[in-house]
Tab-separated table of C-alpha atoms in Angstrom:
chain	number	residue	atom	x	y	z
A	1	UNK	CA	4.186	3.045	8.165
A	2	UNK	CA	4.396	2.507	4.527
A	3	UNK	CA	7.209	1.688	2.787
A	4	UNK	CA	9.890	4.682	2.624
A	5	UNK	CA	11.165	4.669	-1.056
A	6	UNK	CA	7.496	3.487	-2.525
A	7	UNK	CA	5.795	6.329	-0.352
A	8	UNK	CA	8.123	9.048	-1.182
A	9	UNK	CA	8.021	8.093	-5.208
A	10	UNK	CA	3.687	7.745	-5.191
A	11	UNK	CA	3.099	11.534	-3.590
A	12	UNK	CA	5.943	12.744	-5.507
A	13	UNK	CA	3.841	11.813	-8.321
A	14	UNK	CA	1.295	14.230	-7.594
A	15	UNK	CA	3.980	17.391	-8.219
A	16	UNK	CA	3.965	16.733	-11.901
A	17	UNK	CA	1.135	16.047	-14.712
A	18	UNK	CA	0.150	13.013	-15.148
A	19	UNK	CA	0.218	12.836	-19.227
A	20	UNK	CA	2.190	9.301	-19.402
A	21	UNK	CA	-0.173	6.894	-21.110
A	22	UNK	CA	0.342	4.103	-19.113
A	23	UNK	CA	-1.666	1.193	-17.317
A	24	UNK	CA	-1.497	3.251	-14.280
A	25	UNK	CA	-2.919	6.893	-15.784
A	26	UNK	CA	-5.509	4.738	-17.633
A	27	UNK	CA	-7.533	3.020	-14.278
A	28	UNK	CA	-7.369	5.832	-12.530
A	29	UNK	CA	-10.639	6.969	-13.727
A	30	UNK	CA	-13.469	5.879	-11.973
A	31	UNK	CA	-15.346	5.104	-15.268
A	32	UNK	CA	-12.784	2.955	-17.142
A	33	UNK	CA	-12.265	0.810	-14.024
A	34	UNK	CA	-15.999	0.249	-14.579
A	35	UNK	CA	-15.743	-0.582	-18.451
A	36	UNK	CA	-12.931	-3.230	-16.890
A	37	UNK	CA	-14.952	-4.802	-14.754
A	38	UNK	CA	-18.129	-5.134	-17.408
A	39	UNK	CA	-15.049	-6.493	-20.076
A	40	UNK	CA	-13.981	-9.095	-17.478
A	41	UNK	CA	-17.189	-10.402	-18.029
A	42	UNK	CA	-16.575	-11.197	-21.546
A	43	UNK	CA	-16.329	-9.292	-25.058
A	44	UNK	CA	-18.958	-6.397	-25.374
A	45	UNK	CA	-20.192	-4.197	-28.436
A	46	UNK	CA	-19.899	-0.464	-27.387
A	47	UNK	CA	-23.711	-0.278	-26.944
A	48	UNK	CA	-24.108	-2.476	-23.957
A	49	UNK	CA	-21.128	-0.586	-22.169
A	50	UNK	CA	-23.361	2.506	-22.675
A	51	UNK	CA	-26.607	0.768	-21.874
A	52	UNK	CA	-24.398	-1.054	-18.368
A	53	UNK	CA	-22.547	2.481	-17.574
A	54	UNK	CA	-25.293	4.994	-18.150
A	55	UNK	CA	-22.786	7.027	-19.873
A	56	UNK	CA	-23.585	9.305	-23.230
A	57	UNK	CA	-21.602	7.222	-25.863
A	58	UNK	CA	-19.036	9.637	-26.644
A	59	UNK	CA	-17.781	9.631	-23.498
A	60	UNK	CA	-17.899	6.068	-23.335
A	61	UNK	CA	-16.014	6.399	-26.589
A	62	UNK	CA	-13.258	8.474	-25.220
A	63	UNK	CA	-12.644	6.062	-22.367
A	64	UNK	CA	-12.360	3.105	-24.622
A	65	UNK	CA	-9.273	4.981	-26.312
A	66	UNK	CA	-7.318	5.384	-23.247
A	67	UNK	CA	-7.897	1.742	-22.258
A	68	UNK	CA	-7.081	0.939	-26.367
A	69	UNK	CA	-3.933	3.566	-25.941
A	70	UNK	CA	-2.603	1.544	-23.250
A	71	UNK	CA	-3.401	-1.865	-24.162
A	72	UNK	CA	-5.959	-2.686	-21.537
A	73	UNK	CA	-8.975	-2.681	-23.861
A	74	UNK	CA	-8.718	-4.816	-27.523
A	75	UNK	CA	-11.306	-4.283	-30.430
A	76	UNK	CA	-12.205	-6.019	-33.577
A	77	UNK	CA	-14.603	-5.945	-36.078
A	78	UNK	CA	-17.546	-8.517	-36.600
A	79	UNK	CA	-19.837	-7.676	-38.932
A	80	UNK	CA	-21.111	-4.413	-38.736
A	81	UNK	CA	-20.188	-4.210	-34.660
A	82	UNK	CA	-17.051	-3.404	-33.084
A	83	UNK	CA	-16.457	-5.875	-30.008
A	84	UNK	CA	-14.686	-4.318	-27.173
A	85	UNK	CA	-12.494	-6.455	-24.820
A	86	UNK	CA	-10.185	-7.006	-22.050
A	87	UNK	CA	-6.446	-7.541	-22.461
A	88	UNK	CA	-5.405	-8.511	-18.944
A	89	UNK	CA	-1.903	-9.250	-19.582
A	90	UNK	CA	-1.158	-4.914	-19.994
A	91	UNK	CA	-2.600	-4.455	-16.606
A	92	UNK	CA	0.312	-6.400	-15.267
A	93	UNK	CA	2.285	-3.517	-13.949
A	94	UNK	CA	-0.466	-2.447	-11.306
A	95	UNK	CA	-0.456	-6.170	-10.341
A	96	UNK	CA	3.397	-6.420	-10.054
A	97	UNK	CA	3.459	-2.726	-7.963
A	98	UNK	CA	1.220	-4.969	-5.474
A	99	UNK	CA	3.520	-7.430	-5.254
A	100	UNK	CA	6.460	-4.894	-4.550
A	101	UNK	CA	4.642	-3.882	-2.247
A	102	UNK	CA	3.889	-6.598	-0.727
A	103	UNK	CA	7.768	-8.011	-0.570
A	104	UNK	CA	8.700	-5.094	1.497
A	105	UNK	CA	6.026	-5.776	3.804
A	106	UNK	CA	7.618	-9.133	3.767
A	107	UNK	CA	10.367	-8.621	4.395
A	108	UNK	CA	9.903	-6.284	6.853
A	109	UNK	CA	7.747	-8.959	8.794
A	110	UNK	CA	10.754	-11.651	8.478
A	111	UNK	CA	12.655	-9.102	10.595
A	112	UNK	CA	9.935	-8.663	12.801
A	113	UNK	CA	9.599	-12.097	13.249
A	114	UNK	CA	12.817	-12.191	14.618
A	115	UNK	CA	12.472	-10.031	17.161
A	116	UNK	CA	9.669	-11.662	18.581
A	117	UNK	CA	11.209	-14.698	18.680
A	118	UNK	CA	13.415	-12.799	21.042
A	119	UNK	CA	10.581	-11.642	23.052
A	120	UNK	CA	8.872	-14.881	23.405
A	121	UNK	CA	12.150	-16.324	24.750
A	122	UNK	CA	12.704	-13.858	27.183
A	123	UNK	CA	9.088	-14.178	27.880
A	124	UNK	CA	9.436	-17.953	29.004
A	125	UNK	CA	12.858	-17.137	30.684
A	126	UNK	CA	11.402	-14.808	32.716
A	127	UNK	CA	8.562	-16.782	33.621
A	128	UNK	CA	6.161	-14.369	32.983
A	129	UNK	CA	3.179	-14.140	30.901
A	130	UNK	CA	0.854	-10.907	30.676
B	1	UNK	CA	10.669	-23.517	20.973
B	2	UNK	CA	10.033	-20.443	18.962
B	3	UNK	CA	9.161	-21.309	15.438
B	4	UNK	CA	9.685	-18.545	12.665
B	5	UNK	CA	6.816	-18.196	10.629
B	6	UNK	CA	8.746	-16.406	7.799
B	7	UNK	CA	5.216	-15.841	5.745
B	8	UNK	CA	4.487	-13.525	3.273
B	9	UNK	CA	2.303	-9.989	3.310
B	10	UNK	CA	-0.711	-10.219	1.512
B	11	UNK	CA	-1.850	-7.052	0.292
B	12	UNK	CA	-5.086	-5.806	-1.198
B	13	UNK	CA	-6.568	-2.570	-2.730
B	14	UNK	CA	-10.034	-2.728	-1.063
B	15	UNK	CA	-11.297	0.442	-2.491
B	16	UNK	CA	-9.780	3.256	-4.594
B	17	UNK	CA	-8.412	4.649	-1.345
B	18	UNK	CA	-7.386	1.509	0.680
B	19	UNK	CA	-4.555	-0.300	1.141
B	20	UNK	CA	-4.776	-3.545	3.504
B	21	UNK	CA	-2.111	-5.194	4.418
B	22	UNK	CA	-2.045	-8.658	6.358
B	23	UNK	CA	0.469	-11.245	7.918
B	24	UNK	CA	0.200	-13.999	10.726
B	25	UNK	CA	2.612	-14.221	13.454
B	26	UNK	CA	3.823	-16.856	15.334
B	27	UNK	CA	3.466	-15.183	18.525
B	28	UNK	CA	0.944	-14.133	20.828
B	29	UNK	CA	-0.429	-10.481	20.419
B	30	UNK	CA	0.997	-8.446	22.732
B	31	UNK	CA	4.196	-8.993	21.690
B	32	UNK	CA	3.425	-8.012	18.288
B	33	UNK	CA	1.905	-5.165	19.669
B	34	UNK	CA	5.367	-4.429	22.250
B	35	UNK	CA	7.489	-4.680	18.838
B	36	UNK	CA	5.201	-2.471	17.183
B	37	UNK	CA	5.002	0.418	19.533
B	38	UNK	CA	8.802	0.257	21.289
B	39	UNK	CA	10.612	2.675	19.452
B	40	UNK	CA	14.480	0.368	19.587
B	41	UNK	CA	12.318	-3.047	18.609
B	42	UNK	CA	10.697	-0.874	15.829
B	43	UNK	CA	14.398	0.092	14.646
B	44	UNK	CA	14.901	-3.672	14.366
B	45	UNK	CA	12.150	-4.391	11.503
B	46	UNK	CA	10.970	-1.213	9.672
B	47	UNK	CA	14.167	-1.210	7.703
B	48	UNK	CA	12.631	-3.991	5.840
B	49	UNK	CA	16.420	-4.959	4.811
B	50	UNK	CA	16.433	-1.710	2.612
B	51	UNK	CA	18.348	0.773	4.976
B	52	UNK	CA	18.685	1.748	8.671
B	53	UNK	CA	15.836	3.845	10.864
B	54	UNK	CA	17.796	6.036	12.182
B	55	UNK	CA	14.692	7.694	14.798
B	56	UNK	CA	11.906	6.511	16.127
B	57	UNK	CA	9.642	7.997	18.487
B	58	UNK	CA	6.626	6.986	19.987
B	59	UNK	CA	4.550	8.612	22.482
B	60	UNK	CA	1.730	6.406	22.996
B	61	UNK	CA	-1.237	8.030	23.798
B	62	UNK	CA	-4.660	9.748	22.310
B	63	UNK	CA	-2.862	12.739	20.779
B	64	UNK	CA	0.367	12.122	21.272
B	65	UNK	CA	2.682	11.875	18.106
B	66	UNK	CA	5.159	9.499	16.635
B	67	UNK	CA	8.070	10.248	14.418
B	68	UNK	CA	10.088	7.643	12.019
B	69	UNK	CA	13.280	8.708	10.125
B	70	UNK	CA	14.794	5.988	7.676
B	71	UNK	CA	18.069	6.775	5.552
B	72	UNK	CA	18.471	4.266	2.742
B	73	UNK	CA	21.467	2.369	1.974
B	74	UNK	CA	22.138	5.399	-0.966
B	75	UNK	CA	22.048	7.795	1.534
B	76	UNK	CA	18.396	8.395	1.162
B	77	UNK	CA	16.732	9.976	4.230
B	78	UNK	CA	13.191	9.975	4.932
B	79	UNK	CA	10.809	11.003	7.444
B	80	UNK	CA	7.312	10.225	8.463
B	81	UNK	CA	5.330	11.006	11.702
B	82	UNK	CA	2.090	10.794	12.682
B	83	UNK	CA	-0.711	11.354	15.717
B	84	UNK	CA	-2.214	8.829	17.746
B	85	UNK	CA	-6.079	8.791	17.390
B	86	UNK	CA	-7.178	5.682	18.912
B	87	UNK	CA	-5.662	3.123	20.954
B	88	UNK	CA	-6.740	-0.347	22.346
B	89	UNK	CA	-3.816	-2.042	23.507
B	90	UNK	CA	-2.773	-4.961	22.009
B	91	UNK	CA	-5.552	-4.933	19.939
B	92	UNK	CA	-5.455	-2.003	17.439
B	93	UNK	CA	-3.790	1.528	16.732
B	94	UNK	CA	-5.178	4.537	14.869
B	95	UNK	CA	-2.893	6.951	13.909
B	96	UNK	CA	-2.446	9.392	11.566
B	97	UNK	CA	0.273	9.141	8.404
B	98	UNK	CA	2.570	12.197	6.960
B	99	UNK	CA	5.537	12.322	4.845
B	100	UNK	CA	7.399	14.504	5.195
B	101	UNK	CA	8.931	15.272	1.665
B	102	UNK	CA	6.547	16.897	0.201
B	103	UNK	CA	4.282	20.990	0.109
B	104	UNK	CA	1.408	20.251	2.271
B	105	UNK	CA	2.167	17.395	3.815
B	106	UNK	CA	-0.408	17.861	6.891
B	107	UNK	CA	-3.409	17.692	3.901
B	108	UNK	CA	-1.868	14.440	2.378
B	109	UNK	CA	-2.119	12.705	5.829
B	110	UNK	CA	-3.372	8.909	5.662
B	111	UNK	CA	-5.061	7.085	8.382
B	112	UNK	CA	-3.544	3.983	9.176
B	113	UNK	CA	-5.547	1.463	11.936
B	114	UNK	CA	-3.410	-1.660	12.960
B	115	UNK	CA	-6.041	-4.512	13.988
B	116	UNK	CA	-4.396	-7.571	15.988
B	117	UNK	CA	-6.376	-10.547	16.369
B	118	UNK	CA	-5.314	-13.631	18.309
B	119	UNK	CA	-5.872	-17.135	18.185
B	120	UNK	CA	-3.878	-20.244	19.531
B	121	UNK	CA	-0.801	-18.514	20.846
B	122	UNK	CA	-0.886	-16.703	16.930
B	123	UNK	CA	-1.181	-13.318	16.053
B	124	UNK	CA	-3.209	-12.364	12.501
B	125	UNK	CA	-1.590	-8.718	11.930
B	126	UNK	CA	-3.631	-6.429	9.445
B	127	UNK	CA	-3.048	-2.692	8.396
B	128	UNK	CA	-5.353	-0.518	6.587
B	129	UNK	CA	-4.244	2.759	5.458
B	130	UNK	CA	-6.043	5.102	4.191
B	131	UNK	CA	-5.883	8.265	2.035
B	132	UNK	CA	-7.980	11.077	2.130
B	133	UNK	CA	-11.955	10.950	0.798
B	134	UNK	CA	-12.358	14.545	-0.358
B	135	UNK	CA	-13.299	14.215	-3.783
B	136	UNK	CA	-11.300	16.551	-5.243
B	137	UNK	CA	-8.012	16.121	-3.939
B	138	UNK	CA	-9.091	12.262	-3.725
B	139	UNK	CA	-8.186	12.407	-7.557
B	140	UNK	CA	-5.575	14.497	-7.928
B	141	UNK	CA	-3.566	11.796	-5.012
B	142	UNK	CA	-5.049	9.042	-7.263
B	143	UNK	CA	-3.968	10.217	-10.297
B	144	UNK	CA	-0.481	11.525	-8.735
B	145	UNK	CA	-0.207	8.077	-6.771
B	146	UNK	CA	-0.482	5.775	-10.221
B	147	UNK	CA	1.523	7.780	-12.240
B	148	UNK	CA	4.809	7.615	-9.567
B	149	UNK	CA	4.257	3.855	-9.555
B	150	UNK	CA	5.862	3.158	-12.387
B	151	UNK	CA	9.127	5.093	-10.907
B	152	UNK	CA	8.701	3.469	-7.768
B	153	UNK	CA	8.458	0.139	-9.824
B	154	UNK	CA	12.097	1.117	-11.166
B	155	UNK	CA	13.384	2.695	-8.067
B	156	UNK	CA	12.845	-1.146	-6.351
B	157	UNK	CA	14.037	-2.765	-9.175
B	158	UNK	CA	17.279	-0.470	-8.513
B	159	UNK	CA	17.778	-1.059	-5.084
B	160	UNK	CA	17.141	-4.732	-5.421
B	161	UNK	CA	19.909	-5.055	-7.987
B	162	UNK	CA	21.818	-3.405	-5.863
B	163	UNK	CA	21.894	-5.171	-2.156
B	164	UNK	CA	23.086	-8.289	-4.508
């Protein structure tokens, strides 16, 4: 039941390697969705991401490049820390694939409206009610 | 009088393998549930304004299969079908998901469960589909799903431009 051209362009995905650096290739590990939600609550030094995600800190590291590749994840200097945190506005493709999502669905559901305007009609025509 | 309700899908990403969709209906549920699972009222709506469904088949029971076949405006054609795993009529649907287009198809299935819920003459509509768990393959359809996005992103912007 999902949408025909979406459906067939998300598995065809999965034929090829996913090496674009974008928004998309960057929360689909587990572990940087989790340093997103610990950003969202406000600016962090790379220590309390390792402390919160119980991750070695190179790994931790590594993470916060892909989410600094792709924009997600901003850093600057103050004083001797670096401050980690979250640029929401480069996440905005996965939001706007929702909402393409969601205007098929849409308008799908304005056409099924219509027919069961149709059916209620008939429905009172008729007489009947099950 | 019948009164369009003309809302809008809402759709969420519940967990990293969900999809939930959800509308209200100005009708009463088991005519959402007759338009859902009559094959020539299902032609009428699934083509979401993007094309024509060109097959639909629907054998309605435990087991049994169903079968959808859209061809886009472009001359896209696409096919999807499905088995029946649970059914509660006029108040929810289990079935399975495939597409067709692609090497293992069978594996890739998601499990979609339509939930109608009724009150005052109006139907609240939700869909949950979901992809396989296995971890494994769990990422590789993650990782596959996000990176097509962004094509699927362009592909809409495409089609939109071009039903103006």
């Amino acid at each position: 039941m999902l949408d025909i051209f979406l459906y067939r362009y998300m598995i065809s995905g999965m034929a090829r390697a996913a090496t674009t650096a974008d928004a998309f290739n960057a929360v689909a590990e587990p572990r940087r969705r989790l340093i997103l939600d610990v950003l969202a609550g406000g600016e962090r030094p790379v220590n309390d991401l390792v402390r919160e995600l119980g991750l070695a800190q190179p790994q931790v590291s590594k993470h916060l490049r892909v989410l600094r590749e792709v924009g997600a994840v901003e850093v600057r200097d103050h004083g001797r820390q670096r401050l980690y945190r979250l640029n929401g506005p480069a996440l905005k493709p996965i939001h706007d694939w929702v909402k393409s999502y969601e205007s098929l669905w849409s308008e799908r559901f304005d056409q099924l409206d219509v027919v069961l305007d149709e059916l209620k009609q008939k429905e009172e025509g008729d007489g009947s009610d099950e | 009088m019948a009164v369009t309700s003309s809302g809008t899908a809402t759709v969420t990403l519940p967990t990293d393998t969900q999809i939930l969709i959800t509308r209200e209906f100005d009708a009463p549920r088991h005519l959402v549930y007759r338009a859902w699972t009559t094959p020539e009222l299902v032609k009428r709506w699934w083509h979401a304004n993007r094309g024509e469904v060109t097959l639909a088949e629907i054998d309605l029971r435990v087991g049994g299969m169903w079968r959808y076949v859209s061809r886009s405006d472009d001359g896209l054609e696409v096919a999807f079908h499905g088995e029946y795993r649970e059914i509660v009529p006029n108040e929810r649907l289990v079935s399975t998901e495939v597409y067709e287009g692609i090497p293992d198809a069978e594996e890739h299935a998601a499990l979609d469960t339509l939930t109608l819920t009724e009150s005052d003459g109006r139907t609240t509509l939700t869909v949950l589909v979901e992809h396989p768990t296995k971890e494994g393959r769990d990422a590789h359809i993650n990782s596959g799903m996000e990176a097509g996005m962004q094509d699927a992103m362009d592909l809409l912007e495409e089609v939109a431009v071009s039903l103006r």
